[in-house]
XYZ file of C-alpha atoms in Angstrom:
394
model
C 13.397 -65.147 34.201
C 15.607 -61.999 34.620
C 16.028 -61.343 38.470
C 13.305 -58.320 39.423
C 11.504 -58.777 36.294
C 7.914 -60.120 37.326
C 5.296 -60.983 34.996
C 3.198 -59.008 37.196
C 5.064 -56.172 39.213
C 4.563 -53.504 41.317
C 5.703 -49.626 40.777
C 6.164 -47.073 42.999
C 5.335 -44.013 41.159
C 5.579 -40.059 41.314
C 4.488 -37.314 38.801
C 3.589 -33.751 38.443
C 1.438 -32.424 36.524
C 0.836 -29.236 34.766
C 2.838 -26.157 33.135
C 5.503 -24.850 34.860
C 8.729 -23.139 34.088
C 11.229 -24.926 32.058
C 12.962 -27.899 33.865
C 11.780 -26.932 37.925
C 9.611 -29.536 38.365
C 11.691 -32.212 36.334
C 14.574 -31.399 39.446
C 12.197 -32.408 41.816
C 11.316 -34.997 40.683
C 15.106 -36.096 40.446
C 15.878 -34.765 44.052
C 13.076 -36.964 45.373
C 14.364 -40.607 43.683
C 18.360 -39.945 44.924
C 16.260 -38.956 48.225
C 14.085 -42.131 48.577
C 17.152 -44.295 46.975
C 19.367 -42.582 50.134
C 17.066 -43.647 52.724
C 15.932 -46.918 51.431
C 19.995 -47.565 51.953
C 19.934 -49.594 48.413
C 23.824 -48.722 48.259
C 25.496 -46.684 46.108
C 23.343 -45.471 42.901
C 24.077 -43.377 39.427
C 21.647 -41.399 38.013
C 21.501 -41.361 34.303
C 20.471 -38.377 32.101
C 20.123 -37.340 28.417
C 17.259 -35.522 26.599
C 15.031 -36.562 24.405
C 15.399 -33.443 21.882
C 19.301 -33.910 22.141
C 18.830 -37.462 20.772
C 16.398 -36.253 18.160
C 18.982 -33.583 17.035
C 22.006 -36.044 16.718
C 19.766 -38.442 14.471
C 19.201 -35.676 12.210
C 22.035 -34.299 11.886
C 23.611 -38.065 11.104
C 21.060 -37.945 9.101
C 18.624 -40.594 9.753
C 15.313 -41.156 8.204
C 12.551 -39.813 10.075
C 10.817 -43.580 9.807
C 13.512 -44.897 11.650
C 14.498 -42.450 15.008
C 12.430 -44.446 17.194
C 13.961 -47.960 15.875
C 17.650 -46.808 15.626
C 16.722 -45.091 19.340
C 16.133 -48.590 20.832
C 19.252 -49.919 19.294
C 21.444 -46.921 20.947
C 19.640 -48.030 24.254
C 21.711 -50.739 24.254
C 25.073 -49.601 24.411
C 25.117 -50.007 28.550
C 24.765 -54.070 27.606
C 26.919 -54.555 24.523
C 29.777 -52.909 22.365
C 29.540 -50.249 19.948
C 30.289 -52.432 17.198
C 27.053 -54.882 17.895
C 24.842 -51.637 18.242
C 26.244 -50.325 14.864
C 25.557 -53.952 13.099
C 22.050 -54.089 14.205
C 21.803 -50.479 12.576
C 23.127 -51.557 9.869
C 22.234 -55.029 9.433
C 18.973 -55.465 10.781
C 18.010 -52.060 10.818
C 18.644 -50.523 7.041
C 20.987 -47.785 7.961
C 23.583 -46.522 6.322
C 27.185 -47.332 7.634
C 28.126 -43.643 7.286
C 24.921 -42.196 9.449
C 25.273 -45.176 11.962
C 29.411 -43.772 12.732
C 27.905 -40.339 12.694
C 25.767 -41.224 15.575
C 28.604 -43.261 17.348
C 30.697 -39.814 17.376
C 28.129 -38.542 19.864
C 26.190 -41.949 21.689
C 29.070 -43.047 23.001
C 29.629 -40.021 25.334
C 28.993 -39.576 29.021
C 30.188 -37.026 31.862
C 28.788 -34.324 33.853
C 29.068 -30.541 32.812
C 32.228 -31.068 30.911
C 29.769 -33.299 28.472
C 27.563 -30.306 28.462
C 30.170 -27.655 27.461
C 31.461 -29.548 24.882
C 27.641 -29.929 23.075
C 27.691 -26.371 23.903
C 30.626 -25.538 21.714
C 29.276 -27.976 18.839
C 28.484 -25.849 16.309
C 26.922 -28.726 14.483
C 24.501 -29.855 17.473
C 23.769 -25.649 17.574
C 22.824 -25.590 14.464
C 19.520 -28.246 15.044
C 16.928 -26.559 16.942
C 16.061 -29.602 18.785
C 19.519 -30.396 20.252
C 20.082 -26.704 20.728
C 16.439 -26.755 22.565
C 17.551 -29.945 24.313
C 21.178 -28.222 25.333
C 19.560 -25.255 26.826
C 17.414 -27.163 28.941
C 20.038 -29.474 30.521
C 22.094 -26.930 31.124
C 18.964 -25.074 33.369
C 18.686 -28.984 34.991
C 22.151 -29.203 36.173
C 21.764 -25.798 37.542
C 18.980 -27.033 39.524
C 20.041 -30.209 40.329
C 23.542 -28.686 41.668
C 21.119 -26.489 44.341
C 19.620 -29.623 45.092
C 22.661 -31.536 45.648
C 21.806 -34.398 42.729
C 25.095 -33.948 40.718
C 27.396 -36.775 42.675
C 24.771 -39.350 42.038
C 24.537 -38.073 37.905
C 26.128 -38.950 34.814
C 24.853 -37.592 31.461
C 25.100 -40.366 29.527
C 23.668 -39.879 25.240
C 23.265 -43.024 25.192
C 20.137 -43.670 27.033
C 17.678 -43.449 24.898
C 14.533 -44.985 26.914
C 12.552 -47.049 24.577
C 8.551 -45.724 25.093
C 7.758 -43.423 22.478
C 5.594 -41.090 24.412
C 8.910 -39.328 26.068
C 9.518 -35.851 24.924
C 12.265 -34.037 26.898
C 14.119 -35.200 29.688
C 14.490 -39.161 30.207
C 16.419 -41.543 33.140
C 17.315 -44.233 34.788
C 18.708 -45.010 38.192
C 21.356 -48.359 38.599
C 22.279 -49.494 41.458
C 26.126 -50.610 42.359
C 26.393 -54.215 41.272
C 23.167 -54.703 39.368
C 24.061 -52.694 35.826
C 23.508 -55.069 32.711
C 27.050 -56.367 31.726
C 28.917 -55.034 28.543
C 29.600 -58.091 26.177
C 32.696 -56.301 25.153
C 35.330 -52.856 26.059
C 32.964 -50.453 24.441
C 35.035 -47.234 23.450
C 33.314 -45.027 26.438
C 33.565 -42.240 28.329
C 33.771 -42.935 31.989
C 31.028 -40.487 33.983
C 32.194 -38.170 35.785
C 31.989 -38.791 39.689
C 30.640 -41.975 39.199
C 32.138 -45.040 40.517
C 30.365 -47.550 39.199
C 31.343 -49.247 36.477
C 29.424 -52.636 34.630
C 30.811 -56.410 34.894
C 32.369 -57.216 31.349
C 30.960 -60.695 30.203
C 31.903 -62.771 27.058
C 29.294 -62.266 24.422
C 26.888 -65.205 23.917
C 25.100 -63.931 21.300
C 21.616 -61.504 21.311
C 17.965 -62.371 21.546
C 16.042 -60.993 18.856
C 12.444 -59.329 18.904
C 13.183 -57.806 22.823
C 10.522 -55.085 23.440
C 10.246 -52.419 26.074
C 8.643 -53.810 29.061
C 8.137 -52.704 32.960
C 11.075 -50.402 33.773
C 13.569 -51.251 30.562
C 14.122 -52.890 27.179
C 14.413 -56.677 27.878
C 17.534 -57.395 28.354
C 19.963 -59.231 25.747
C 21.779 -61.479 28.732
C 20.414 -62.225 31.985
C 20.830 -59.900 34.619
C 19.900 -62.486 37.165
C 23.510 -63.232 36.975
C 24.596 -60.254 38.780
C 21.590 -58.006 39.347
C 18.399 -56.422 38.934
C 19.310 -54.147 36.100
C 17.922 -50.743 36.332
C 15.752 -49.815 39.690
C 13.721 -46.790 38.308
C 13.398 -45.152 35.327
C 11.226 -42.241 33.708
C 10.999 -38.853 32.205
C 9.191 -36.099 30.634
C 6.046 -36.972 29.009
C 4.259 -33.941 27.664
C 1.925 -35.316 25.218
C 0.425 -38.872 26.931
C -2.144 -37.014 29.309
C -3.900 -34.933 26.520
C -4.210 -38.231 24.242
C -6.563 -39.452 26.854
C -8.494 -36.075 26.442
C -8.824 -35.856 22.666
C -4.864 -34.889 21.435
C -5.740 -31.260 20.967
C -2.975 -28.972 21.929
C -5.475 -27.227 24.295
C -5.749 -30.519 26.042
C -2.225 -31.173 26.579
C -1.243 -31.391 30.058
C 2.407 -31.585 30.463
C 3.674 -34.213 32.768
C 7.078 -35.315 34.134
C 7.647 -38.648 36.599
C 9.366 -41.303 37.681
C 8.457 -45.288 38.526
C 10.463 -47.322 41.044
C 11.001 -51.004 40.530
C 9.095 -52.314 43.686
C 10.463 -55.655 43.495
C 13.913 -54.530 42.194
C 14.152 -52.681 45.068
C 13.044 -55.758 47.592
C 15.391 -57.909 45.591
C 18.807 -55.577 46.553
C 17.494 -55.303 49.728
C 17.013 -59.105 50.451
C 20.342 -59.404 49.120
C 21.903 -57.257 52.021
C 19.437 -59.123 54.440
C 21.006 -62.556 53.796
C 24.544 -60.954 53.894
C 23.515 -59.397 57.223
C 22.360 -62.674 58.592
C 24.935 -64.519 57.032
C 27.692 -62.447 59.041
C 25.701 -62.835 62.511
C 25.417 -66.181 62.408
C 25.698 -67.369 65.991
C 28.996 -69.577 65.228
C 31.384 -68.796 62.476
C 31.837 -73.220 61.579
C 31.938 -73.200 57.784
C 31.953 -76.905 57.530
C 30.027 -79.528 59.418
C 31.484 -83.183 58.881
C 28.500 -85.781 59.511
C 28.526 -89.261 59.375
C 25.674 -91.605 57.213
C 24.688 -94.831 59.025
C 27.884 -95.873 61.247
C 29.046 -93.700 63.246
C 32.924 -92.966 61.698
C 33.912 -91.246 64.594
C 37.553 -91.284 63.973
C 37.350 -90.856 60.084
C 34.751 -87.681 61.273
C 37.832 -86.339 63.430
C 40.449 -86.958 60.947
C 38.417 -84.808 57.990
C 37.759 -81.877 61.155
C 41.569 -82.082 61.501
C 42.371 -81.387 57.777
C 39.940 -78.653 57.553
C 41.551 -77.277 60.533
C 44.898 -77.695 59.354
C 43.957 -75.487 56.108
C 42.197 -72.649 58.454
C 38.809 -74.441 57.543
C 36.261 -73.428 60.715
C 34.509 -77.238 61.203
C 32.492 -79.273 63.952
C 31.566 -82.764 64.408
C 29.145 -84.337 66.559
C 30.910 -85.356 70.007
C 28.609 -88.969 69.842
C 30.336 -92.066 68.770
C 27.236 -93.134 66.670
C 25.448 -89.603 66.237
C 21.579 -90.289 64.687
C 21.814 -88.186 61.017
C 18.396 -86.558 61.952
C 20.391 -84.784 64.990
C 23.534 -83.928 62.958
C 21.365 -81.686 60.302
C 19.880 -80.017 63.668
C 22.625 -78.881 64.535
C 23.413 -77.505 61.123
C 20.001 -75.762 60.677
C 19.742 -74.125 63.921
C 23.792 -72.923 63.655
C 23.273 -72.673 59.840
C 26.189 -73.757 58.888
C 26.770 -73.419 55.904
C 28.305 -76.782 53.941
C 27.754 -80.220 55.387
C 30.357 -82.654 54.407
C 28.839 -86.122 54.842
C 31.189 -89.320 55.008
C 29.263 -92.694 54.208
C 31.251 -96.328 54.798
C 30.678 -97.395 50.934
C 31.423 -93.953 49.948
C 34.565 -92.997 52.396
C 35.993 -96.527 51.496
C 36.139 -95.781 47.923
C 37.986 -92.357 48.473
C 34.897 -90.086 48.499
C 33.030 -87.700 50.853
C 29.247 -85.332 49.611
C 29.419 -81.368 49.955
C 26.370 -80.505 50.908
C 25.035 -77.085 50.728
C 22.646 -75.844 53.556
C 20.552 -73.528 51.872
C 17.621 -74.152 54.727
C 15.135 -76.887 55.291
C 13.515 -76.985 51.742
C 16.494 -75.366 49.372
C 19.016 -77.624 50.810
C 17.375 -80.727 50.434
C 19.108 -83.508 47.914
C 22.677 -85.535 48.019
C 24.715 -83.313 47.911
C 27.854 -83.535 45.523
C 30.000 -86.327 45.357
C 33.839 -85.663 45.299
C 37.111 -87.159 45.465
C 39.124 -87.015 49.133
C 42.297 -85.409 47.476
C 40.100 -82.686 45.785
C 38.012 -81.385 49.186
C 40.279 -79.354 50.007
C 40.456 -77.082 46.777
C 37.012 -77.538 45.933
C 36.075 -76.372 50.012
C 38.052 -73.321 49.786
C 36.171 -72.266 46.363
C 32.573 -73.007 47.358
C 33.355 -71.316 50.942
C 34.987 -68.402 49.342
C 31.851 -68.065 46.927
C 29.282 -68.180 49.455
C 31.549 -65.428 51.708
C 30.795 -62.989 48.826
C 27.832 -64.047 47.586
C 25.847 -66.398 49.669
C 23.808 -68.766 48.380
């Protein structure tokens, strides 16, 4: 299961309600998640943008059948995962579009940046010439204005390729990543870097897509799992003019215009239980990397001449100081230190050439054999694991 993505979850949620002018309370409601994101210390974050009308307006002006804007939408959504050329054969392919309307769209979806991406839909005199985009223009442009007072824009990138994949959005839409925990691109997808943002996804060899992903909790499911390098998106909403009133009969009287955002309550645990472990990890009450342990006799002298070789290769090891040390007592003294790798040296075993890495992950994760490897290799294969865990813990 993708890391942060519960079966059952918890949100954190905020809305307003009601009519207001144009695009005030949607900045508040942006000020308040790069607030909370601040002081919840998560580490650095991008907030991205589009609009819904603006997405609207570039499908039909590419030209895409009305029947299909919400399917080719999802597709677009997926551009922060995989290349351009994947998103345009699922169009294509699985999707029924035309080649010619699916580049159309490209022209425009794979765009991001601040108010320079603003200015130049501004000067589009196709995107000016759809009411929605126009509609969808205008508005931003009164957002960024806002969010500028507000002092959102570092933490922004407007990014037409978000898409967001619930139907019932109807102006502006977003998403908040965290550093570290954006889905991977499969591929160099031919992007625009945001402007002032620093963060910037893991590239990953493509595997392959799942099929049939819906929208679920905060985002599409995603197409490779995040698990190995994040949580994916943290929080995630928009402008949603039209839900409330279906709840009070659909009639445009009823409508009650709403705008809001939902934070990822376990997404947001998960990041921070990551810097927990690094914290405790780095004030550990001895820096030893490596404790070398005998099994059964004692192998006091081969114990001492493994600590040496460590040593000699800047290594940081102990030993027990007992001839014959009881194994019970030696994993003590790795649990309460917590050390990190035990390196166990049986006679059977240390006759034939081989020592077991252990890892410690605790008293219940670090239970097992450990791996068995040859003498000549621990070096090497010490160095890796111990420069893993450094950056990554366990």
């Amino acid at each position: 299961m993708t890391k942060g993505r519960m079966r059952e979850f918890y949100q954190c949620d905020f809305d307003i309600a009601g009519s207001f002018d144009p695009m005030i309370p949607d900045a508040e409601v942006l000020a308040i998640l790069s607030e909370t994101l601040s002081k919840l210390d998560v580490g650095p974050f991008t907030i991205k943008i589009n609009h819904r009308k603006i997405l609207d307006g570039i499908f039909e002006l590419s030209g895409v059948p009305q029947d299909k804007i919400r399917t080719i939408s999802s597709a677009v959504d997926k551009l922060d995962k995989l290349p351009w050329e994947d998103v345009k054969k699922e169009m294509t392919d699985e999707k029924g579009l035309d080649s010619e309307v699916a580049d159309r769209i490209g022209e425009y979806v794979k765009l991001s940046g601040g108010r320079d991406l603003l200015e130049k839909l501004q000067q589009d005199s196709k995107m000016q010439s759809n009411e929605k985009a126009k509609k969808g223009i205008e508005e931003m442009e009164i957002l960024l204005n806002y969010l500028e007072i507000f002092g959102v824009l570092p933490q922004l990138s407007f990014d037409l390729s978000l898409a967001r994949g619930l139907d019932y959005y109807t102006g502006v839409i977003y998403e908040a990543v965290v550093e570290g925990s954006k889905a991977p691109v499969l591929a160099p997808a031919a992007t625009a870097a945001p402007a002032g943002s620093k963060l910037q996804p893991p590239v990953v060899k493509h595997t392959g897509t799942k099929k049939g992903s819906k929208d679920a909790e905060l985002k599409h499911e995603s197409d490779i799992d995040e698990s190995q390098i994040g949580v994916g998106s943290i929080a995630a909403g928009g402008r949603y003019d039209e839900l409330a009133g279906m709840f009070a009969g659909g009639a445009a009287k009823d409508q009650i215009p709403c705008v809001g955002i939902s934070i990822g309550v376990e997404r947001v645990f998960s990041i921070l239980m990551q810097r927990v472990e690094k914290e405790q990890q780095a004030s550990r009450a001895k820096q030893t990397e490596v404790y070398v342990m005998a099994i059964g006799d004692g192998l006091l002298a081969e114990r001492m001449q493994v600590a040496k070789q460590l040593w000699d290769n800047n290594i940081k090891a102990e030993f027990f100081y007992k001839a014959k040390p009881k194994l019970p007592k030696q994993f003590e003294v790795v649990d309460k230190e917590r050390i990190p790798f035990g390196l166990l040296l049986a006679p059977r075993e240390w006759n034939e050439g081989q020592v077991r890495i252990k890892e410690q992950k605790g008293k219940e994760d670090g239970s097992g054999d450990g791996d068995l490897i040859n003498i000549k290799d621990l070096i090497p294969e010490l160095s890796g694991r111990i420069s893993e865990w450094r950056k990554n813990g366990f």
